[in-house]
Coordinates of C-alpha atoms in Angstrom, one line a residue:
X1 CA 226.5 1.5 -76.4
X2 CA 228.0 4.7 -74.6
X3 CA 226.2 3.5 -71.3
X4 CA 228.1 0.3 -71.9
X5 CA 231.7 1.6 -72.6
X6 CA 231.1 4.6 -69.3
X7 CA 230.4 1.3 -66.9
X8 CA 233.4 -0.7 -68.2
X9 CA 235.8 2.0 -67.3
X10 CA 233.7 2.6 -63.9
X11 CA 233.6 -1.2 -63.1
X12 CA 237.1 -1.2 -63.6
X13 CA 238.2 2.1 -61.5
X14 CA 235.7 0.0 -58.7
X15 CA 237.1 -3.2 -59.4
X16 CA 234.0 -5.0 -60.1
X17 CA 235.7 -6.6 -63.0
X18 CA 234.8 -9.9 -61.6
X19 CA 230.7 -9.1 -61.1
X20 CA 231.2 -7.5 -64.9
X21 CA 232.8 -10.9 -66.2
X22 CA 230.2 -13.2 -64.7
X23 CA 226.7 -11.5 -64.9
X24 CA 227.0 -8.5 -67.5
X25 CA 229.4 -9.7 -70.5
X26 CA 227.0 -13.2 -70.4
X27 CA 224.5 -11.1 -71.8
X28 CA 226.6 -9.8 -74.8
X29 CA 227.7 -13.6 -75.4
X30 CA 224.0 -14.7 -75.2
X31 CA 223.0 -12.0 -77.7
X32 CA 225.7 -12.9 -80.4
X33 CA 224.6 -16.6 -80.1
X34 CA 220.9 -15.4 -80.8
X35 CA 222.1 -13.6 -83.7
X36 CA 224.5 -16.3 -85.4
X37 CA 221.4 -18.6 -84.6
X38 CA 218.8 -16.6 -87.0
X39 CA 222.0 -15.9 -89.4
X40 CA 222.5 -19.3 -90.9
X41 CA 219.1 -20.6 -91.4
X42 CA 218.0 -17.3 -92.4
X43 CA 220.2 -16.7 -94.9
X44 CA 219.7 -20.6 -96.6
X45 CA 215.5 -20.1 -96.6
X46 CA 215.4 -16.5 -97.6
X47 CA 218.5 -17.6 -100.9
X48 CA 215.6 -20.0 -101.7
X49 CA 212.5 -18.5 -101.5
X50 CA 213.9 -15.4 -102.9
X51 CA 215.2 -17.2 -106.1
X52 CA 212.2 -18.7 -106.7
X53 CA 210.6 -15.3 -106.4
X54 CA 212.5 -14.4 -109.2
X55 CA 210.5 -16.3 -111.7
X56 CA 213.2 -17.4 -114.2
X57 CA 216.9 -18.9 -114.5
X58 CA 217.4 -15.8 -116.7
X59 CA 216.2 -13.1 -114.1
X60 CA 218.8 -14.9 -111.6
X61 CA 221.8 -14.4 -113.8
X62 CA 221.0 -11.3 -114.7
X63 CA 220.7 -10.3 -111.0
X64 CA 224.1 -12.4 -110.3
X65 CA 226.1 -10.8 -112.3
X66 CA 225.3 -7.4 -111.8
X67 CA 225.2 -8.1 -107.6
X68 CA 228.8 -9.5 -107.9
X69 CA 230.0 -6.7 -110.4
X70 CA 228.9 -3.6 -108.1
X71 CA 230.3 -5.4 -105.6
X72 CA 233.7 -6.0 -107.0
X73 CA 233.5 -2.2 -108.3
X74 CA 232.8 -1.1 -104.9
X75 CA 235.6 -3.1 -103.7
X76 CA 238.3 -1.8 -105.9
X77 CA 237.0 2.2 -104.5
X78 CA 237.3 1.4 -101.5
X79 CA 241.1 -0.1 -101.9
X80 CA 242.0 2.9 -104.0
X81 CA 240.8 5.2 -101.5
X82 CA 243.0 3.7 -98.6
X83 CA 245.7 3.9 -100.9
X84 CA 244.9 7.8 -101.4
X85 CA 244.8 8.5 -97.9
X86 CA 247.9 6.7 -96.8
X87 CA 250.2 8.3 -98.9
X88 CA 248.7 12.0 -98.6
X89 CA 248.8 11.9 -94.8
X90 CA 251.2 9.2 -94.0
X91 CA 250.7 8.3 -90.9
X92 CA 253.8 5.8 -90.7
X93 CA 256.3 8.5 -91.1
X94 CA 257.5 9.2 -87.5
X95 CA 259.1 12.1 -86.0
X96 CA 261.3 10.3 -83.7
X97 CA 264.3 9.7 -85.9
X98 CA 265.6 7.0 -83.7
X99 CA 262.4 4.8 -83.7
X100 CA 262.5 4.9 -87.8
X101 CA 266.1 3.9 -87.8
X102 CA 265.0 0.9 -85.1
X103 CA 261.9 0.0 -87.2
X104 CA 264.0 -0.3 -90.2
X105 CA 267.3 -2.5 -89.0
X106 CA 264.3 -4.3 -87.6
X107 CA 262.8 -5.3 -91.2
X108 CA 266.3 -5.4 -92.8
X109 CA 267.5 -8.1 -90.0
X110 CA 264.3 -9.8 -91.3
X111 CA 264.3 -10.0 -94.3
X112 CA 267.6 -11.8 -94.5
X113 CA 266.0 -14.2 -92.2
X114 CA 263.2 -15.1 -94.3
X115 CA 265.0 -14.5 -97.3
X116 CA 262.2 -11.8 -98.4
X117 CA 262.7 -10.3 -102.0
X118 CA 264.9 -6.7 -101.5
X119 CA 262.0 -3.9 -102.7
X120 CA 265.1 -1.3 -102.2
X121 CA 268.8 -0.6 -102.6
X122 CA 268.8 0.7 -98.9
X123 CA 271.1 -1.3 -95.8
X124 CA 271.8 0.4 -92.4
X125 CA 273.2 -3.2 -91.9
X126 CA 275.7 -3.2 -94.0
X127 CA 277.3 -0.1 -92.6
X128 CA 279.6 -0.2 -89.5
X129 CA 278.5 3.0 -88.2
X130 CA 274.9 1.1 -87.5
X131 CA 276.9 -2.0 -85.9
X132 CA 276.0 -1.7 -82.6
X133 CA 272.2 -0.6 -83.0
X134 CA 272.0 -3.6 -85.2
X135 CA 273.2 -5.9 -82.6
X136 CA 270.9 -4.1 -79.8
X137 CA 267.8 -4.3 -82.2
X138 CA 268.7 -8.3 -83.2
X139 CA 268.7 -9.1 -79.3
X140 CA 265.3 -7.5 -79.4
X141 CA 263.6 -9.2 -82.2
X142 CA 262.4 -12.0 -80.4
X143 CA 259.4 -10.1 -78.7
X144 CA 255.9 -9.2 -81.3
X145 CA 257.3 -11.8 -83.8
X146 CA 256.9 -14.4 -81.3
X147 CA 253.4 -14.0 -79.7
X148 CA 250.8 -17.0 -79.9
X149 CA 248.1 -14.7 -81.4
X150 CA 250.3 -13.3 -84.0
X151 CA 251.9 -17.0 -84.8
X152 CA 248.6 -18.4 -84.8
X153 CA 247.1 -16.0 -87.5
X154 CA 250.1 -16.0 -89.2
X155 CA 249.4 -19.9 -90.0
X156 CA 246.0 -19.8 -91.3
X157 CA 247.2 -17.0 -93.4
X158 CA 249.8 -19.5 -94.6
X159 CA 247.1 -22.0 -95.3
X160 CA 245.1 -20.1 -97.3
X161 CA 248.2 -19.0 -99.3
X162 CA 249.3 -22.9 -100.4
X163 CA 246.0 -23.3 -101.5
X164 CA 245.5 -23.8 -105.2
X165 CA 244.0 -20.9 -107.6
X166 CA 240.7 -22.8 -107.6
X167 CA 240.5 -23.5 -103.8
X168 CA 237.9 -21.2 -103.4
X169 CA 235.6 -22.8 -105.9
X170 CA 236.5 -26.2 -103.8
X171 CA 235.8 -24.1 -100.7
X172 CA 232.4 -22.9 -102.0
X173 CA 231.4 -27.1 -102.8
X174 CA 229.8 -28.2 -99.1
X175 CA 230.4 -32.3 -99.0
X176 CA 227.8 -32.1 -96.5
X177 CA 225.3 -29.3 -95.8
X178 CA 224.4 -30.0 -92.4
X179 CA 227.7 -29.6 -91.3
X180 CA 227.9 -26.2 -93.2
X181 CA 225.1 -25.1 -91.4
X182 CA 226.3 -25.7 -87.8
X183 CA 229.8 -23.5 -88.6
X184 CA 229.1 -19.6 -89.5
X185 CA 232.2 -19.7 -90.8
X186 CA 231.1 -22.0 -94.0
X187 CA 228.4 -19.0 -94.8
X188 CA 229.7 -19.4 -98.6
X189 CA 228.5 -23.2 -98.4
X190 CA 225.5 -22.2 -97.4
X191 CA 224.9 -19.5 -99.7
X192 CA 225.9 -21.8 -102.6
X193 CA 223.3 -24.4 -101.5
X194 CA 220.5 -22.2 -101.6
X195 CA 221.3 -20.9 -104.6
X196 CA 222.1 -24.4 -106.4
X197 CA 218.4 -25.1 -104.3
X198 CA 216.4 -22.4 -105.3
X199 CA 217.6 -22.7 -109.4
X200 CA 216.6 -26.6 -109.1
X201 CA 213.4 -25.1 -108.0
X202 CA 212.7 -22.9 -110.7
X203 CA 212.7 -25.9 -112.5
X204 CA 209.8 -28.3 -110.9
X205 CA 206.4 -28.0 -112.3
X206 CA 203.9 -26.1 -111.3
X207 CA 201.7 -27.3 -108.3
X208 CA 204.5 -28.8 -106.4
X209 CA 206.7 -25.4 -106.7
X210 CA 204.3 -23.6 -105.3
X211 CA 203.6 -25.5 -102.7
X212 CA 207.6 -25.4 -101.6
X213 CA 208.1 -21.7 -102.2
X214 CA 204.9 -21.1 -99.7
X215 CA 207.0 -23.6 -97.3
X216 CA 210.0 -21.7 -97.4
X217 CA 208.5 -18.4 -97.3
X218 CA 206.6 -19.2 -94.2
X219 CA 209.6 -20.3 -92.6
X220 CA 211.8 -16.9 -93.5
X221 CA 208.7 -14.9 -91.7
X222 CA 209.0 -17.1 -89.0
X223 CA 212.6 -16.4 -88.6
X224 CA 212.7 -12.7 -89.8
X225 CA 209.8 -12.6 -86.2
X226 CA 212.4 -14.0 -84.4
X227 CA 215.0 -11.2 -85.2
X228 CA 212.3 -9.2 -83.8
X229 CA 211.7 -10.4 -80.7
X230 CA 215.6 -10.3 -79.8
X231 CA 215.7 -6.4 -81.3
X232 CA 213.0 -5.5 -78.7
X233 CA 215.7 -6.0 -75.9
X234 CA 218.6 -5.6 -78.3
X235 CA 219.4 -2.4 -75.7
X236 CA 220.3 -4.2 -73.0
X237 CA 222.3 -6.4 -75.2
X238 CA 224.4 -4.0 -76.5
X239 CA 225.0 -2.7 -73.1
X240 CA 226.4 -5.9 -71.8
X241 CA 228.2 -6.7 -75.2
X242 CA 230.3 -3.3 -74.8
X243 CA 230.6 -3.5 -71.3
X244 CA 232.0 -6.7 -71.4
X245 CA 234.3 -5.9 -74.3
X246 CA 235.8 -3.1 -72.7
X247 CA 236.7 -4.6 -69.5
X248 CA 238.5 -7.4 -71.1
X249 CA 240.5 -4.7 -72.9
X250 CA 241.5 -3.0 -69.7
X251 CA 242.0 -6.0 -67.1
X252 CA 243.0 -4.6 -64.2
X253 CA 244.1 -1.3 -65.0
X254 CA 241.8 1.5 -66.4
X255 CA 244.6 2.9 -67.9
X256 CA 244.8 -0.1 -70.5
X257 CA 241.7 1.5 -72.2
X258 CA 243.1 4.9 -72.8
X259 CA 245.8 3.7 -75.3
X260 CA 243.1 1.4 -77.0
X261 CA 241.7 5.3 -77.8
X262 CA 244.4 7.0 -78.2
X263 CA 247.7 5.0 -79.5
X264 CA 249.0 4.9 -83.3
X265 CA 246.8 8.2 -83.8
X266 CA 247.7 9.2 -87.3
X267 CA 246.5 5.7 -88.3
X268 CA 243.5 5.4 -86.5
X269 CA 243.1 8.8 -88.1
X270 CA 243.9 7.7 -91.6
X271 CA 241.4 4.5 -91.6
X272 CA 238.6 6.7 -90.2
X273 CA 239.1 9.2 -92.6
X274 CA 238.7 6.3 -95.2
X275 CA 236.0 4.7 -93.4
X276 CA 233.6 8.4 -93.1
X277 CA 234.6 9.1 -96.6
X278 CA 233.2 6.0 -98.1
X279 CA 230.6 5.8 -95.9
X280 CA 229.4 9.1 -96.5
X281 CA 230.8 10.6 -100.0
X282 CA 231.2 7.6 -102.0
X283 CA 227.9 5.7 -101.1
X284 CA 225.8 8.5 -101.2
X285 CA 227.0 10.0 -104.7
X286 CA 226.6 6.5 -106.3
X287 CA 222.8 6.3 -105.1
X288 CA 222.6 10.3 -106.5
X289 CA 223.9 8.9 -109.9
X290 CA 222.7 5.5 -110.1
X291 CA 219.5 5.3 -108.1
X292 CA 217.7 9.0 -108.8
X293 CA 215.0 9.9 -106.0
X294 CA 216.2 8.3 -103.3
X295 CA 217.7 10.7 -100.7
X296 CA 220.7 9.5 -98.9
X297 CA 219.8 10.6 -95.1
X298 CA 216.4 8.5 -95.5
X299 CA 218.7 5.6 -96.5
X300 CA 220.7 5.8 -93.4
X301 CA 218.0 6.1 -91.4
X302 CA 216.4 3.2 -92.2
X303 CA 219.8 1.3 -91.9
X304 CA 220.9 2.4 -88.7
X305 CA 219.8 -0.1 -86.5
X306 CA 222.1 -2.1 -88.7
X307 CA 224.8 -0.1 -89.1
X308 CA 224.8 0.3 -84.6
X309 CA 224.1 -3.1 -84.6
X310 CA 227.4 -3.5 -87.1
X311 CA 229.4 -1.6 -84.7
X312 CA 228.5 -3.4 -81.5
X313 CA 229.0 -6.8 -82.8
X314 CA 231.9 -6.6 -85.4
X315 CA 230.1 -9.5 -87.5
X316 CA 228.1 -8.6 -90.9
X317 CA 227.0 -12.3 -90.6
X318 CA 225.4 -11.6 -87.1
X319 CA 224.3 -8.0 -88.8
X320 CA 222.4 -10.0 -91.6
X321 CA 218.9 -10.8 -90.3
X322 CA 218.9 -7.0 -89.0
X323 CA 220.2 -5.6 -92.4
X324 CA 217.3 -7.7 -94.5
X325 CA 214.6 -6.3 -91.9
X326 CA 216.2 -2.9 -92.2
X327 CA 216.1 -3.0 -96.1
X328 CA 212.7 -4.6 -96.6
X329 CA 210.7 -2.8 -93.7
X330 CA 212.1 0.9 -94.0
X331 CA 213.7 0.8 -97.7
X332 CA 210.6 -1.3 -99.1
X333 CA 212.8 -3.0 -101.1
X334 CA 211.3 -6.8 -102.2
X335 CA 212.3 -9.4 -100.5
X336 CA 213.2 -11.1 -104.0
X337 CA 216.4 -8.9 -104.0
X338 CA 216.7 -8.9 -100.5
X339 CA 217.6 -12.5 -100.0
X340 CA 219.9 -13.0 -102.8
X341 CA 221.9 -9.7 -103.0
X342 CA 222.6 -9.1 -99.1
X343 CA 223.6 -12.9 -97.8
X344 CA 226.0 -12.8 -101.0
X345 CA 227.4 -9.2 -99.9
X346 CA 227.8 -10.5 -95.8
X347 CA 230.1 -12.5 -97.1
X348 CA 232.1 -11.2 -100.3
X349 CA 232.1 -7.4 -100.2
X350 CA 233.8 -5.9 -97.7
X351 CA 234.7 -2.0 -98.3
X352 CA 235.6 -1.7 -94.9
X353 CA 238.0 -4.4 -94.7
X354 CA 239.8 -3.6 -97.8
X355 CA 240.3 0.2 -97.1
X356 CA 242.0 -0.9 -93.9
X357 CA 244.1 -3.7 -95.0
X358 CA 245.3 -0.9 -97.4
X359 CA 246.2 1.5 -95.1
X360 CA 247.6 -0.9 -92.9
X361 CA 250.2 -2.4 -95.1
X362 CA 251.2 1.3 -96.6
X363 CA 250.9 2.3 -93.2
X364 CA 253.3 -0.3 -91.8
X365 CA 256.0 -0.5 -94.7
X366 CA 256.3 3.5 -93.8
X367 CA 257.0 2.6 -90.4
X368 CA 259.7 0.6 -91.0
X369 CA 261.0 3.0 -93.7
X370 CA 259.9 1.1 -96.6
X371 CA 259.2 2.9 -99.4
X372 CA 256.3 1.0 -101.7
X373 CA 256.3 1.7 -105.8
X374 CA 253.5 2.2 -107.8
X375 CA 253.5 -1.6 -108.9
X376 CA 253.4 -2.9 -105.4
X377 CA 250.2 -1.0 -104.5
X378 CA 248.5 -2.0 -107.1
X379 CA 249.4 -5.1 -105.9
X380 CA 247.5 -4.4 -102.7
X381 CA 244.8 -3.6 -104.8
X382 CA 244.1 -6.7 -106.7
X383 CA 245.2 -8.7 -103.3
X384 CA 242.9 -6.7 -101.0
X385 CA 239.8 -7.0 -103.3
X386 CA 240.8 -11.2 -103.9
X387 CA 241.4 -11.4 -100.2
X388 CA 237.8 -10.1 -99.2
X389 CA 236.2 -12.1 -101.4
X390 CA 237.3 -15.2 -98.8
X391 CA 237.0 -13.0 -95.6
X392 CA 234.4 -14.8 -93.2
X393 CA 231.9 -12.2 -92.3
X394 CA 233.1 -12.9 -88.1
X395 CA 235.3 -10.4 -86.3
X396 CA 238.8 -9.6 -86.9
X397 CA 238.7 -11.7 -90.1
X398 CA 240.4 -9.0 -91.8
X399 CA 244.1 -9.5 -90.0
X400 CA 244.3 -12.9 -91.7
X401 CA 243.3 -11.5 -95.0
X402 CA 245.8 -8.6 -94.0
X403 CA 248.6 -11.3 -93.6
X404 CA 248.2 -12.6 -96.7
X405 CA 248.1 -8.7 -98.4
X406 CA 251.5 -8.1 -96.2
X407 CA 253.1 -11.2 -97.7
X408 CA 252.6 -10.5 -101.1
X409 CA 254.1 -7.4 -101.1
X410 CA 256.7 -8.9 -99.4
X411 CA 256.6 -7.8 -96.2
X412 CA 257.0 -8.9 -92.7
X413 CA 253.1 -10.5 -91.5
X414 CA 254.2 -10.2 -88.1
X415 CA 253.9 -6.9 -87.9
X416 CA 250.4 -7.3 -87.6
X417 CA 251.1 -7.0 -83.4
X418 CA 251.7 -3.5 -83.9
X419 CA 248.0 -2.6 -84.7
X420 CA 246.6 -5.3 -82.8
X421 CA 245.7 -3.3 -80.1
X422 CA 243.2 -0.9 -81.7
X423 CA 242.2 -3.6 -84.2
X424 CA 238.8 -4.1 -82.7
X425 CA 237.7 -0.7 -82.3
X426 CA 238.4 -0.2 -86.2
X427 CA 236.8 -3.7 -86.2
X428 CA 233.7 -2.2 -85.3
X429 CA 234.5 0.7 -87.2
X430 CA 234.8 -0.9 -90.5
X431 CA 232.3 -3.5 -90.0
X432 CA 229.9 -0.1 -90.3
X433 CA 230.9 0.4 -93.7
X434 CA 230.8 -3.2 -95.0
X435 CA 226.8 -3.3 -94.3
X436 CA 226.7 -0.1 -95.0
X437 CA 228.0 -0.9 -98.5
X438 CA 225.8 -4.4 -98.7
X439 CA 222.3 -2.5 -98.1
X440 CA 223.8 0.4 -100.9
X441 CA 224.5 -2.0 -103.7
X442 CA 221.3 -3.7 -102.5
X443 CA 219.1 -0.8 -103.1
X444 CA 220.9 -0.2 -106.3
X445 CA 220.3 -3.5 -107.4
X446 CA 216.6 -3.4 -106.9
X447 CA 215.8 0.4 -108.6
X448 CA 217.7 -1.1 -111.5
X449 CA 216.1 -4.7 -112.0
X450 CA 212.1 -2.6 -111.1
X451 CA 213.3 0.2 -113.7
X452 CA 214.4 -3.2 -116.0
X453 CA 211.2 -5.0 -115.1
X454 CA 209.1 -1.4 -116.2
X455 CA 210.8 -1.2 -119.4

């Protein structure tokens, strides 16, 4: 991963950019597609096999439930935490008294555009003594509001707004499972299948049962094999997925990467903070409490290729296969638990995403010299943990869900341009923590339902 990020910036001081583009960064691309390959049908025959595993229709939603409640516990931490951080260090608040005063006749000249609700009894606008600033700043405001990315995510965050209350029951309902199965995105469907699969199963007699839980299990070994033959060269992989990642960052000019490192620091700052804390506080004193005898640092050994494998790709979906291999070879955990409780935490828990959309929105309303109460934070915490319940497990996910936390607090989505470009380094960052967190309330999962299944 470091070799690969050293020869972007060299390729790029030698202007071999080109040479990088065309036979390095293919490699990166080819790896992903490997991984979203396995992914899909993995995560349909392992839902299966491992439900029938379970034996019963009670054992499954007994599991269910207390999968989807850890998970939703975790969730709310994790939200709560960025909240903490935010407003202890606060990274928005800016020295440069000018650039506040910009950044907020910026959102005040906004928010009588879009007719936004007032959140307080502040207005530089209204006061002639700002006149002339306003009128510099309105002449301006037709530059990050404007850009196609921005626009573009701004509009599926829009569509999933208008959506109904139940949309994401609809959402979960595949009219047709093959087509479910050729989009990554649809992971839900697929999940859902399985699990609407695997229940029907528990339910056929005998003879023929077994005969289809031997049939699916022999195709999850086949694929599980398969994630080990592309992990044997997953080295070079990596190398040509960071190489190529960085060079597209920088272009033409080295000096593109250096702000990708080293711009909006106190943020970066703040959602790291967040990120190590959970990561490595939080987890590990919930597995001290709630899973006795299992020692943290063997945990994260046996999920680091994951975890490296997390940061590399950005994706918990093309994490997955690695994470179940990871849990079941080194943790020992069944496979029963293994192929229900991680596939459902790829794509509805997401610690990592909801600690940064957090401290993102507090982050930006302080920047523009918006002062959030109480009310509307806890607003971004029953948002956040909503919003990652529909994130797709593919990267940079989390800015659409982060549009749709901006709005409700009634603030200006568009900002999002402003931390675009560091998004995908935290990307990685807090893709870390989201597999992390998956293979944590896995393991919990499993040393209660044995300690259940001793009793």
């Amino acid at each position: 991963m470091l070799l690969g990020i050293v020869y972007a910036v060299v390729s790029v001081m030698l202007g071999w950019q080109r040479f990088t583009a065309d036979f390095i960064a293919p490699f990166g691309t080819i790896f992903m597609n490997l991984l979203k390959l396995i992914a899909v049908p993995l995560v349909l025959f392992s839902i299966i096999s491992g439900i029938a595993g379970l034996g019963s229709p009670e054992s499954l939603g007994r599991l269910g439930l207390k999968t989807l409640a850890i998970y939703l516990g975790t969730t709310v931490l994790a939200v709560s935490l960025g909240l903490l951080i935010v407003n202890l260090i606060k990274p928005g608040e800016s020295r440069d008294s000018a650039l506040m005063l910009e950044n907020r006749i910026r959102y005040e000249l906004w928010k009588k555009q879009s007719g936004a609700e007032d959140l307080d009894d502040i207005c530089l606008t209204c006061k002639p003594e700002y006149a002339e600033l306003t009128a510099q700043v309105s002449s301006r405001m037709n530059g990050t509001e404007n850009q196609d990315l921005v626009a573009s995510k701004i509009e599926k965050a829009k569509q999933t707004q208008n959506q109904g209350p139940l949309a994401f029951l609809v959402d979960m309902v595949p009219d047709n499972i093959f087509t479910s199965l050729n989009d990554s995105k649809l992971m839900i469907q697929v999940i859902f299948f399985g699990i609407f699969f695997g229940i029907a199963l528990l339910y056929i007699p005998g003879e023929r049962q077994q005969v289809l839980i031997d049939f699916f299990q022999a195709i999850t070994d086949v694929f599980l094999k398969m994630v080990d033959f592309v992990m044997r060269v997953s080295p070079f992989f990596v190398f040509a997925l960071m190489a190529g990642t960085i060079s597209q960052i920088a272009g033409d000019d080295v000096s593109k990467v250096l702000p990708v490192f080293r711009s909006l620091g106190s943020y970066t700052l703040a959602v790291v903070a967040g990120l190590v804390i959970m990561a490595f506080v939080i987890y590990p004193a919930i597995i001290h409490f709630f899973a006795p005898g299992i020692r943290f640092s063997e945990f994260l050994k046996a999920i680091s290729p994951a975890q490296l494998l997390a940061f590399s790709s950005s994706s918990s979906a093309a994490t997955l296969p690695v994470t179940i291999e990871c849990m079941e070879e080194n943790m020992k955990v069944p496979k029963k638990y293994t192929s229900f409780v991680l596939p459902i935490g790829a794509t509805v828990n997401m610690d990592g995403t909801s600690l940064y959309q957090a401290v993102a929105v507090v982050f930006l309303a302080q920047m523009h010299g918006v002062e959030l109460s109480l009310a509307q934070q806890l607003t971004i915490v029953l948002t956040a943990t909503l919003a990652s319940i529909g994130a797709a497990a593919v990267p940079s996910a989390g800015l659409i869900m982060l549009i749709i936390v901006l709005t409700s607090v009634h603030l200006n989505p568009a900002w999002i341009a402003i931390i675009l470009p560091i998004d995908r380094i935290l990307d990685m960052c807090r893709t870390v923590v989201n597999v992390t967190g998956d293979a944590m309330v896995c393991t919990l999962v499993a040393k209660s339902e044995s300690q259940t299944e001793t009793a």
